[in-house]
Coordinates of C-alpha atoms in Angstrom, one line a residue:
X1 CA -46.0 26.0 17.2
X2 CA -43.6 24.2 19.9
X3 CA -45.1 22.1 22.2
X4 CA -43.6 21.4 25.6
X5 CA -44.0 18.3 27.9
X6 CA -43.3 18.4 31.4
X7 CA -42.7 14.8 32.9
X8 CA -41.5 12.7 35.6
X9 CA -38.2 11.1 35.0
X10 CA -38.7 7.5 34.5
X11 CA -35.7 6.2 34.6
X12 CA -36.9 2.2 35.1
X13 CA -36.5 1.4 31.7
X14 CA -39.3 -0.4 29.5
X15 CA -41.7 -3.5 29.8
X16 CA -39.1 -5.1 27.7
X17 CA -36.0 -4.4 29.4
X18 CA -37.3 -5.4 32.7
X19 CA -39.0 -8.9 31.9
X20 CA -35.6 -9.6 30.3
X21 CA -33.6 -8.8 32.7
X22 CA -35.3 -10.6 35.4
X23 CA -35.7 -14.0 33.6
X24 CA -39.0 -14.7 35.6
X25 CA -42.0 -13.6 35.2
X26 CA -45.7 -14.4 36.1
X27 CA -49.4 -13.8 34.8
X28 CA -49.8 -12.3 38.2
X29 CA -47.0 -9.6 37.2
X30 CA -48.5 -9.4 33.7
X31 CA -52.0 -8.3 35.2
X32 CA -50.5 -5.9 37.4
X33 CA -48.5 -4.7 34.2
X34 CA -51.6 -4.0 32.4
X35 CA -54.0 -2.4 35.6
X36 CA -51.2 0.1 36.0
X37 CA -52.1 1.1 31.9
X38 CA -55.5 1.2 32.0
X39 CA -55.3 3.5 35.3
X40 CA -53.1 5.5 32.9
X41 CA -55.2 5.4 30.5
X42 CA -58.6 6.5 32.4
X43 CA -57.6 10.1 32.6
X44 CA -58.1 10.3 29.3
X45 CA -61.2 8.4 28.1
X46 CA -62.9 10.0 31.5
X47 CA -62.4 13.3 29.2
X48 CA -63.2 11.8 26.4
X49 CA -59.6 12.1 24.6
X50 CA -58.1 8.9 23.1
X51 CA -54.5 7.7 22.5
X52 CA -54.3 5.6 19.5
X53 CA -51.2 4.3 19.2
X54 CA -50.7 2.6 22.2
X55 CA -47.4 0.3 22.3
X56 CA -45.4 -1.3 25.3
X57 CA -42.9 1.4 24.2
X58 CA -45.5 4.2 25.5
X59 CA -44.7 3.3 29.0
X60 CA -41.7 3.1 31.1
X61 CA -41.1 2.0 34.6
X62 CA -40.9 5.2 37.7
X63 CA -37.8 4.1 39.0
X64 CA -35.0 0.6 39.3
X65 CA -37.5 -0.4 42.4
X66 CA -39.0 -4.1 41.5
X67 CA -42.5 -2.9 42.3
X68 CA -42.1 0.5 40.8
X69 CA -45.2 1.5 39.1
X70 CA -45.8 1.7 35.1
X71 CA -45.9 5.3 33.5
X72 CA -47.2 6.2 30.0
X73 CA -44.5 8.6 28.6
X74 CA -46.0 8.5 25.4
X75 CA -49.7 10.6 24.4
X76 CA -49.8 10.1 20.6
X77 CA -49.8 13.8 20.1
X78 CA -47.5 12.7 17.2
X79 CA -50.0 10.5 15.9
X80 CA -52.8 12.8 16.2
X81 CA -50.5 16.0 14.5
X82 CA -50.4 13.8 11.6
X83 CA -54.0 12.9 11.1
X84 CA -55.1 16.5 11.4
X85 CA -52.7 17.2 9.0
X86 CA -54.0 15.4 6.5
X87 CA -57.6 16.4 6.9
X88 CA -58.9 17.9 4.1
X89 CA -62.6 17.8 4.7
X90 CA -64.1 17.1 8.2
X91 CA -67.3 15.2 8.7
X92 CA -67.8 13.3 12.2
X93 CA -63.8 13.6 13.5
X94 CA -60.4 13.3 11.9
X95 CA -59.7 11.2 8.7
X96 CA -57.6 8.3 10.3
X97 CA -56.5 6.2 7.0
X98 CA -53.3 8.5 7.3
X99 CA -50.8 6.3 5.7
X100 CA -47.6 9.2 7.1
X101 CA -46.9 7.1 10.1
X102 CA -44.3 5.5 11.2
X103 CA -46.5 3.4 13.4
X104 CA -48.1 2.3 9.8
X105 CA -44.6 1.3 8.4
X106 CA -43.4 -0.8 10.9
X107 CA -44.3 -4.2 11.6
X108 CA -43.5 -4.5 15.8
X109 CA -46.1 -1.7 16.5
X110 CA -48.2 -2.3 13.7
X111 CA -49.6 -5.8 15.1
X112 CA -51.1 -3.6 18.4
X113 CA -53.8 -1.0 16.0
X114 CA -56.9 -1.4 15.9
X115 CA -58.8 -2.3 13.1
X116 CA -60.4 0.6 13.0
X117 CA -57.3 2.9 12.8
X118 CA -55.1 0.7 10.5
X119 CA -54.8 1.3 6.9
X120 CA -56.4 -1.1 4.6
X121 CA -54.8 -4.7 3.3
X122 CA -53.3 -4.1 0.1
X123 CA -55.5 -5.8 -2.5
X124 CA -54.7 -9.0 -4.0
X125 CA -56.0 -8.1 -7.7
X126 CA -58.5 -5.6 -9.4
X127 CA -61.8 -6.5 -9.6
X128 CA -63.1 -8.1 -13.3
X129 CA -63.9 -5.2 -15.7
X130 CA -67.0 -8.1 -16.6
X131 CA -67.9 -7.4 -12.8
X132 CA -68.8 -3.6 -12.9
X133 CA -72.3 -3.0 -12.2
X134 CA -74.1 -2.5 -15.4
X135 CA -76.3 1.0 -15.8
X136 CA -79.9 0.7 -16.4
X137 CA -81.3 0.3 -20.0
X138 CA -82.6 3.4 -19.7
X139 CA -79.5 5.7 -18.7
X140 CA -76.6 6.2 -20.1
X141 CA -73.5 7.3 -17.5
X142 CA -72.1 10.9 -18.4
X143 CA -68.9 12.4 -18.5
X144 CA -69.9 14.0 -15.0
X145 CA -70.8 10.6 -13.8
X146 CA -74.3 11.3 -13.5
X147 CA -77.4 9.3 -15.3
X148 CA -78.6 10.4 -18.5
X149 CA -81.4 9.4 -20.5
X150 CA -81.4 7.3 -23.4
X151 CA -82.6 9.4 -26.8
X152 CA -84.7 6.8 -27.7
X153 CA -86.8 5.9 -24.2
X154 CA -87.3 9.9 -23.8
X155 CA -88.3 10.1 -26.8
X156 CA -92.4 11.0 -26.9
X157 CA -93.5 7.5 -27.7
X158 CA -92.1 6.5 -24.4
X159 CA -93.2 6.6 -20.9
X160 CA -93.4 9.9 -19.6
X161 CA -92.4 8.4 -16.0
X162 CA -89.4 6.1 -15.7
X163 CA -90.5 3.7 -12.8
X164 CA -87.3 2.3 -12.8
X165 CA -85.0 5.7 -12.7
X166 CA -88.1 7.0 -10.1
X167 CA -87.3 4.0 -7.5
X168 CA -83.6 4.4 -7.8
X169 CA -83.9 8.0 -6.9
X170 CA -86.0 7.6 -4.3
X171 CA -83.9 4.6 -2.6
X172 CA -81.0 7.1 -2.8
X173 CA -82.0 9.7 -1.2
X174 CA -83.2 7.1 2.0
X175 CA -79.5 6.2 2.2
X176 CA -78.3 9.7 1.6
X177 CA -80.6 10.4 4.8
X178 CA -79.9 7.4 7.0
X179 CA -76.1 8.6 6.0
X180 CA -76.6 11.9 7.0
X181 CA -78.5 10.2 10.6
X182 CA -75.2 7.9 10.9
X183 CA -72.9 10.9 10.3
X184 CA -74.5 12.5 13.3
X185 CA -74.3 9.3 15.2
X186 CA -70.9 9.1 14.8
X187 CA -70.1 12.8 15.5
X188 CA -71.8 12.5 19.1
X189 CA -69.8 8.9 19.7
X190 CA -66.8 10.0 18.0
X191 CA -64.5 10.0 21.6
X192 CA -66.1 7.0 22.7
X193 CA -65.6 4.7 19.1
X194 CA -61.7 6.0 19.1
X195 CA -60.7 5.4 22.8
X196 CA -62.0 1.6 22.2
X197 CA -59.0 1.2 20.1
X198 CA -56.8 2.1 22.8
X199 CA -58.7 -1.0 24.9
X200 CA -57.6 -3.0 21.5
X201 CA -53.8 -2.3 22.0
X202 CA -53.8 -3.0 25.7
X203 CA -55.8 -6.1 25.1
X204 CA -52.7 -6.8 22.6
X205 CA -50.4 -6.0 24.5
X206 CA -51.8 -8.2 27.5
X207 CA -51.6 -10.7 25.2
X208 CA -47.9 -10.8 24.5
X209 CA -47.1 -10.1 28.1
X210 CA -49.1 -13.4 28.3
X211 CA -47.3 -16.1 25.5
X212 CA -44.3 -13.5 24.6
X213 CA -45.8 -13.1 20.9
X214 CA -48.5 -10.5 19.7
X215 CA -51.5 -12.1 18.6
X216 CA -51.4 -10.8 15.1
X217 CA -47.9 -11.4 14.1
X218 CA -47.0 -12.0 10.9
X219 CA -43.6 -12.1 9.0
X220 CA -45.0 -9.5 6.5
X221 CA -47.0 -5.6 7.1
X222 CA -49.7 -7.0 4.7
X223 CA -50.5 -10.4 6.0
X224 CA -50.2 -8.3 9.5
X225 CA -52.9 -6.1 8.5
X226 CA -55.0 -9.1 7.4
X227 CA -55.3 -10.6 10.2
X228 CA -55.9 -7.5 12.1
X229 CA -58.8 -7.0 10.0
X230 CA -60.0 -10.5 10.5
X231 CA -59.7 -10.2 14.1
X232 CA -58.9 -14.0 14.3
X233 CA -57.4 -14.4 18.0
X234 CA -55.9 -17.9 18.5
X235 CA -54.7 -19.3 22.2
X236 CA -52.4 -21.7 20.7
X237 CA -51.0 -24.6 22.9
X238 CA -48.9 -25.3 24.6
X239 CA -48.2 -21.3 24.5
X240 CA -51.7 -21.1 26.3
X241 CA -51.8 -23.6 28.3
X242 CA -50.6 -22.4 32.0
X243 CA -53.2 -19.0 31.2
X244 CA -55.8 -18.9 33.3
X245 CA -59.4 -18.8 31.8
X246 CA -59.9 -15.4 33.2
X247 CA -56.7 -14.0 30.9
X248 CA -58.4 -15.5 27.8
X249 CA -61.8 -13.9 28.6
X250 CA -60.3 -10.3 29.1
X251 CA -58.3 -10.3 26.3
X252 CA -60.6 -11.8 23.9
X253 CA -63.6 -9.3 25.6
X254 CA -60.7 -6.3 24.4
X255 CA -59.9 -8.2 20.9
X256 CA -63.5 -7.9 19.4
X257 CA -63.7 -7.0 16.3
X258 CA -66.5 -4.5 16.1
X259 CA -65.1 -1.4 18.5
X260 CA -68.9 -1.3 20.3
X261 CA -68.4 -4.7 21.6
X262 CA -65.2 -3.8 23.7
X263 CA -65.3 -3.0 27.0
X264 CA -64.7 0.5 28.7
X265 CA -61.7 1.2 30.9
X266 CA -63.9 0.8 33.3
X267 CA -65.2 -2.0 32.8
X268 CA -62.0 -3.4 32.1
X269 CA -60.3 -2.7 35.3
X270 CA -63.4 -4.0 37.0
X271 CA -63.2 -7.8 34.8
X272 CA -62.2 -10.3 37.7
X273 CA -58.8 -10.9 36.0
X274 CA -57.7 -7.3 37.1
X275 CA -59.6 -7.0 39.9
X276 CA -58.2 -9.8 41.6
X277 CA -54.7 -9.5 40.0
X278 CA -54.8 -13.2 38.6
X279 CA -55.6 -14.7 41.6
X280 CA -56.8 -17.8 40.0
X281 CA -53.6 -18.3 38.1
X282 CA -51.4 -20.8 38.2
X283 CA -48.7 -20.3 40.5
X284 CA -45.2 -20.0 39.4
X285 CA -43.2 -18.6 36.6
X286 CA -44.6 -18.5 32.5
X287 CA -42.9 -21.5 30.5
X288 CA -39.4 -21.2 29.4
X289 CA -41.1 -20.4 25.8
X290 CA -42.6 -17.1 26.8
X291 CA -39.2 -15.2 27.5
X292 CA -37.5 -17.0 24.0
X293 CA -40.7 -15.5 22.4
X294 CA -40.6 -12.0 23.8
X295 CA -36.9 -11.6 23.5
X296 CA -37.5 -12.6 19.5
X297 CA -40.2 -10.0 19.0
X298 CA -38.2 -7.3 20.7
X299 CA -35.1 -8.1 19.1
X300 CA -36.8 -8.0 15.7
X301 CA -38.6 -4.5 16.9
X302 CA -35.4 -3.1 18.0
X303 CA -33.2 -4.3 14.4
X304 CA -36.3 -2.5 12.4
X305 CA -35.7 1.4 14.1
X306 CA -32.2 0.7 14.4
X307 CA -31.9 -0.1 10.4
X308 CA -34.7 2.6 9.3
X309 CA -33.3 5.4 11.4
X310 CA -29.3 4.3 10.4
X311 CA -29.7 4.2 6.6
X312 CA -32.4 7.5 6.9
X313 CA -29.1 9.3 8.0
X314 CA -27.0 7.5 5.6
X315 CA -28.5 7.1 2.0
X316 CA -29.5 8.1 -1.0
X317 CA -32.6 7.9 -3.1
X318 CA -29.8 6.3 -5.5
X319 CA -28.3 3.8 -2.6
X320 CA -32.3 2.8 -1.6
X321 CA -32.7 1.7 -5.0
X322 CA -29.5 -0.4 -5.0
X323 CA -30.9 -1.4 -1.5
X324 CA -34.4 -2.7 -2.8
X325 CA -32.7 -4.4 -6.1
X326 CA -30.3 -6.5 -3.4
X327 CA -33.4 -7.1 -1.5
X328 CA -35.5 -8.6 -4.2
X329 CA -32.4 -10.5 -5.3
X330 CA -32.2 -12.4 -2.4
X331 CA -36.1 -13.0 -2.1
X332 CA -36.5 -15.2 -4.6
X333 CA -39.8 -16.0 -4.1
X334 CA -40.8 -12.5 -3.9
X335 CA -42.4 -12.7 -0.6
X336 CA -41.2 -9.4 0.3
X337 CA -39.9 -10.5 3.4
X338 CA -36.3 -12.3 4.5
X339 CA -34.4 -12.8 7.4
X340 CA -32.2 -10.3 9.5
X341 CA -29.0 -12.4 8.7
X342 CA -30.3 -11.9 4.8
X343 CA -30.3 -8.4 5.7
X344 CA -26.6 -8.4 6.9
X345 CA -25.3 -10.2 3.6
X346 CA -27.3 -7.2 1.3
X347 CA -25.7 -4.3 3.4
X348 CA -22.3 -5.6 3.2
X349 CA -22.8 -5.9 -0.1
X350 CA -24.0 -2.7 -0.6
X351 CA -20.5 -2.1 0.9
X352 CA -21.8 -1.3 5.0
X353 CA -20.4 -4.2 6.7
X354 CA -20.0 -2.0 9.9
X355 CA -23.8 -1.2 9.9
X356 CA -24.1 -5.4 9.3
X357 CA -21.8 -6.2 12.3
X358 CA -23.6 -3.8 14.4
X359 CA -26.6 -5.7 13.8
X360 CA -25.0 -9.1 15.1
X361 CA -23.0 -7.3 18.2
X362 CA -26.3 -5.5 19.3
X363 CA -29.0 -7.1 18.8
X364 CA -28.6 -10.7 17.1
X365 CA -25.8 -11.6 19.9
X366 CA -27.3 -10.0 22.8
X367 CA -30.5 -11.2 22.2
X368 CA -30.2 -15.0 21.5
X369 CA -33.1 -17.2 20.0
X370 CA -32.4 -20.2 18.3
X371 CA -35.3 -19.0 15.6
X372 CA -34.6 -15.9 12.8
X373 CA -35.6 -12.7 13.1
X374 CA -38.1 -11.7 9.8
X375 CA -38.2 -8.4 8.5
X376 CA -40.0 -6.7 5.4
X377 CA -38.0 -4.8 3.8
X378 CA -40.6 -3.0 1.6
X379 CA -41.9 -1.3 4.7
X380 CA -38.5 -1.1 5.7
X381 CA -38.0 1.1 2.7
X382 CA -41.3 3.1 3.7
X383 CA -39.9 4.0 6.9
X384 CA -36.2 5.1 5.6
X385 CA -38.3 7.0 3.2
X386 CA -40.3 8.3 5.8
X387 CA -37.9 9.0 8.3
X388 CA -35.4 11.0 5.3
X389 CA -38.5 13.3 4.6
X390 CA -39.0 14.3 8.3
X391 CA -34.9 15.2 8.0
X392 CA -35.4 16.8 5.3
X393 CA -38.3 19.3 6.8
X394 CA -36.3 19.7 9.9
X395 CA -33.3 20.9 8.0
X396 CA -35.6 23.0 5.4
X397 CA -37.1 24.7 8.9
X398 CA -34.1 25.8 10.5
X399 CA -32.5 26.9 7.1
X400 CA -36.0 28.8 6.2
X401 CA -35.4 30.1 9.7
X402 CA -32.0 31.4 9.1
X403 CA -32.9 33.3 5.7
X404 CA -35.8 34.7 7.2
X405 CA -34.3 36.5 10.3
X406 CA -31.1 37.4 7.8
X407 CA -33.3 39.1 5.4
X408 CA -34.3 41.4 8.0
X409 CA -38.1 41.2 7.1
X410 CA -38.5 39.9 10.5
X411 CA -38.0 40.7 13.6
X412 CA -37.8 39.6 17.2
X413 CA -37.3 36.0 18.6
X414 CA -40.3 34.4 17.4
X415 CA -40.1 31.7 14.6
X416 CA -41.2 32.8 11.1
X417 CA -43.9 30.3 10.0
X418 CA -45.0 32.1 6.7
X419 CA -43.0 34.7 3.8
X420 CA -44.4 36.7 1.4
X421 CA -44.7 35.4 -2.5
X422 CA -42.4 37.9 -3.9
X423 CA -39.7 37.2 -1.5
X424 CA -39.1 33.2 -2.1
X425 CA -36.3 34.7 -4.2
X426 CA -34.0 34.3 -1.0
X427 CA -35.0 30.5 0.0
X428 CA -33.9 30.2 -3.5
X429 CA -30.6 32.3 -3.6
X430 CA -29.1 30.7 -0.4
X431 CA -26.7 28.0 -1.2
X432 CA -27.2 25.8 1.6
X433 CA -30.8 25.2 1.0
X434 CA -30.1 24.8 -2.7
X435 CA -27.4 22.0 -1.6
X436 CA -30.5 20.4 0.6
X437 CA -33.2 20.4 -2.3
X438 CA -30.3 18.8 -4.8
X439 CA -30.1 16.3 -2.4
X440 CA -33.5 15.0 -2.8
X441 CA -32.7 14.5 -6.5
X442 CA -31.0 11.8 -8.0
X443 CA -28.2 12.5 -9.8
X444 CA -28.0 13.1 -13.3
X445 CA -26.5 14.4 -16.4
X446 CA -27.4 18.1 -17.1
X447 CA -28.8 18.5 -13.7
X448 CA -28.7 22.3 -13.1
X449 CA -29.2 24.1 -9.8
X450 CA -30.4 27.2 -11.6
X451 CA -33.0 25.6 -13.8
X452 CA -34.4 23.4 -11.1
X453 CA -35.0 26.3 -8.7
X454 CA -36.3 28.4 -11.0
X455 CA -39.2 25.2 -11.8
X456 CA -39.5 25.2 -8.2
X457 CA -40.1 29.1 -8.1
X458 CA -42.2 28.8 -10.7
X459 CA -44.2 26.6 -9.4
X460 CA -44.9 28.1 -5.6
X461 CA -45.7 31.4 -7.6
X462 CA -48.5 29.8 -9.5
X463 CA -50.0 27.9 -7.0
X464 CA -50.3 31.1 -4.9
X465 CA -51.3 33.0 -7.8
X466 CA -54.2 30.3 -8.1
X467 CA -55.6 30.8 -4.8
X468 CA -54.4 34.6 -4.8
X469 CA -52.6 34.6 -2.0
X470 CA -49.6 36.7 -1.3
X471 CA -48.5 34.5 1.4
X472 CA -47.2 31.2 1.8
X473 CA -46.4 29.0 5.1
X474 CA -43.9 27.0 5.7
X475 CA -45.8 24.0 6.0
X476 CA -47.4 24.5 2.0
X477 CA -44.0 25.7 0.8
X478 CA -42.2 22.4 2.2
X479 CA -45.1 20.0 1.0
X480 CA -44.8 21.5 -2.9
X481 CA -41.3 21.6 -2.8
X482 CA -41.4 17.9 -2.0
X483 CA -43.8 17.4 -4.5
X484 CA -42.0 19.2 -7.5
X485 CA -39.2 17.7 -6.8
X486 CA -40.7 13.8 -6.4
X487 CA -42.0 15.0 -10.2
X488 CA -38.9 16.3 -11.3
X489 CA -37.8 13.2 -10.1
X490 CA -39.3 10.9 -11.9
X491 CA -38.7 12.5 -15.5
X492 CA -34.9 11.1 -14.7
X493 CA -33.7 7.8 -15.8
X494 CA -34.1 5.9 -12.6
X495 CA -35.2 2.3 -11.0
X496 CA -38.5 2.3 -9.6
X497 CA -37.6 1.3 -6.1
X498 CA -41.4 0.9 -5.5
X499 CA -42.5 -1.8 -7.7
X500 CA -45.7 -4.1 -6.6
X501 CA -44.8 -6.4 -4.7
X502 CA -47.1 -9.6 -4.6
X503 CA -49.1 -9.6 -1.0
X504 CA -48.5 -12.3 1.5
X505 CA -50.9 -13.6 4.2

């Protein structure tokens, strides 16, 4: 299914671009910045639909005009596709702790999810085996992981009635029914929990239009999603110290913790900060700090696409592992983190001095700050990962596109979104797809096209075979395809370029 967006054209570049540019900026300009996404944003919660990835790089100004309004160009349809495709079972909305994101993977959009919507910290350690809760005297845990009763306390010298087992059972099923109660509370709320987290990101985002920094900015994604989870907002001086009360209370009253306790959009636009624009502000332009903060955070946003999408395009599964071995190389105190200018000394290298100088001419020149730029390169690597699968499906559609209408077992102009079992034989048989699933593998002695599409063949066949079906979609064939060859994969002599990493907060 194709789905086609008809919008203005804004042509006024981002909230980025602009402050830049201008060199002055004040919290009267940063209120009005975040009224005009709140309007944008109360279409949407009026019918109860939510965004959920809301960044400064959603909106982009109408025109070149300095008091051209702010447009959201961005709806998170992207976001939402991926959720729903990983849904497996439904109960009460969507499963959101879909790590397939790109938003997940990197840090400078990251810091503005909610709580609620960003994937767990990485634990620190397993728990103690010594820890586990201990089964009662009486039971004994199955194989199927339910209870079963000692031989000797069943036994007819016993009590006919466990008390103990009797309690348990009965304090289960309360909970199963108060889950069942909260399932159903969450169902009917579902819109209204969801398009809180969009009043978390604008809350975030008012607060780097506000000190030039997001509030949970970390060099790392892990200690990034720690403090997210904390929900520990700090108004550090002297950062803070020209905002007027009225800033602090709207974007703390958006920063709770606990969706419930954030405000509405319309309550928001009615807090006194946006109503009256600031007008209790101090006059006059943010400190000099504010612009030397913002233009660090965008330079460091804008070095992370431009290095995930470049190297996407570029490598190998071979050259990322020779790119995370550099990486850890220079970390040596395994932080998982290092600085852009560490980054330009591992890709030249790596033998990519161009992509290294690009780095300095573009970003690290043009956007000066006496301060580094930080970047973690293990969800670097994520997002080059990421970003080389989503090539790889693209190409695998249009290819699966062009044996299909070739075979002639289709016709007319529509796309072809399933085939027939007994016909995988030509997705198989044409070269150029072959020469786009070898890819994926590294490269190895007695490596043989034949025997690793006939695996793959095999392997579609059964798992049809399994749920007797005679067809098979796209979207299944690409994801086993992936998966077989990730397996087949593995079985080679390779590095593990995704060795545990020690977490940092």
């Amino acid at each position: 299914m194709n789905v086609h967006v008809v919008m203005e054209k804004c042509s006024g570049g981002t909230i980025y671009e602009r402050i830049l540019e201008r060199q002055y900026f004040t919290e009267q300009e940063s209120a009005m910045l975040v009224k005009h996404m709140l309007e944008a944003m109360l279409p949407f919660h009026e019918n109860n639909l939510f965004h959920g990835s809301l960044t400064p790089d959603c909106f982009r100004f109408l025109n070149g005009s300095p008091h051209a309004p702010l447009k959201l160009v961005d709806f998170g349809i992207e976001l939402k596709a991926h959720r729903w495709d990983a849904v497996e079972h439904v109960t009460g909305g969507p499963d959101l702790q879909n790590p397939c994101l790109p938003h997940f993977f990197e840090t400078c959009k990251l810091v503005f999810c909610a709580p609620e919507l960003a994937p767990p910290q990485q634990p620190r350690r397993k728990k103690d085996q010594n820890q586990k809760s201990v089964p009662h005297p009486a039971m004994d845990v199955g194989a199927n992981g339910w209870p079963q009763e000692d031989e000797e306390e069943a036994s007819p010298g016993g009590d006919l009635l466990n008390k103990d087992l009797l309690a348990d059972v009965l304090s289960q099923h309360a909970d199963w029914v108060e889950e069942q109660r909260m399932n159903q509370d969450v169902s009917i709320e579902y819109s209204k929990k969801f398009e809180a987290a969009d009043i978390w990101s604008i809350g975030a985002i008012a607060f780097l239009l506000l000190c030039g920094y997001p509030p949970f900015f970390a060099p790392s994604r892990n200690a990034i999603l720690g403090r997210i989870h904390r929900s520990e907002v700090a108004f550090d001086p002297p950062f803070w110290s020209k905002i007027s009360e009225e800033a602090k209370s709207f974007v703390s009253s958006c920063l709770q913790h606990d969706c419930w306790d954030r405000m509405s959009v319309i309550e928001a636009l009615n807090h006194p900060w946006i109503l009256h624009l600031a007008d209790s502000s101090p006059s006059g332009s943010m400190f000099a700090s504010f612009l030397l903060n913002l233009r660090r955070f965008y330079r460091t946003s804008l070095i992370e696409m431009y290095i995930a999408n470049t190297l996407a395009a570029k490598f190998r599964r071979e050259d990322l592992e020779d790119f995370f071995s550099r990486c850890r190389e220079i970390d040596m105190c395994a932080t998982g983190f290092f600085t852009a200018s560490d980054l330009k000394h591992v890709l030249t290298a790596l033998g990519h001095a161009s992509i290294a100088e690009e780095i300095s001419s573009r970003f690290l020149r043009t956007f000066r700050h006496p301060g580094e730029s930080y970047i973690d390169y293990t969800s670097l690597l994520d997002s080059i990962q990421l970003r080389q699968q989503r090539i790889f499906e693209d190409e695998l559609w249009r290819h699966f596109q062009r044996v299909c209408q070739g075979s002639g077992l289709f016709e007319g102009d529509g796309a072809c979104s399933s085939l027939p079992v007994t016909h995988l034989g030509i997705v198989f048989g044409d070269p150029v797809i072959v020469a786009l699933l070898m890819r994926e593998i590294p490269e190895g002695p007695g490596l043989e096209e034949a025997s690793i599409c006939h695996r793959l063949k095999m392997t579609l066949q059964s798992h049809c075979s399994a749920r007797k079906a005679s067809q098979l979609d796209f979207r299944g064939l690409c994801s086993l395809i992936l998966k077989e060859l990730r397996a087949y994969g593995k079985e080679l002599p390779s590095t593990d370029i995704r060795k545990e990493l020690p977490s940092t907060d």
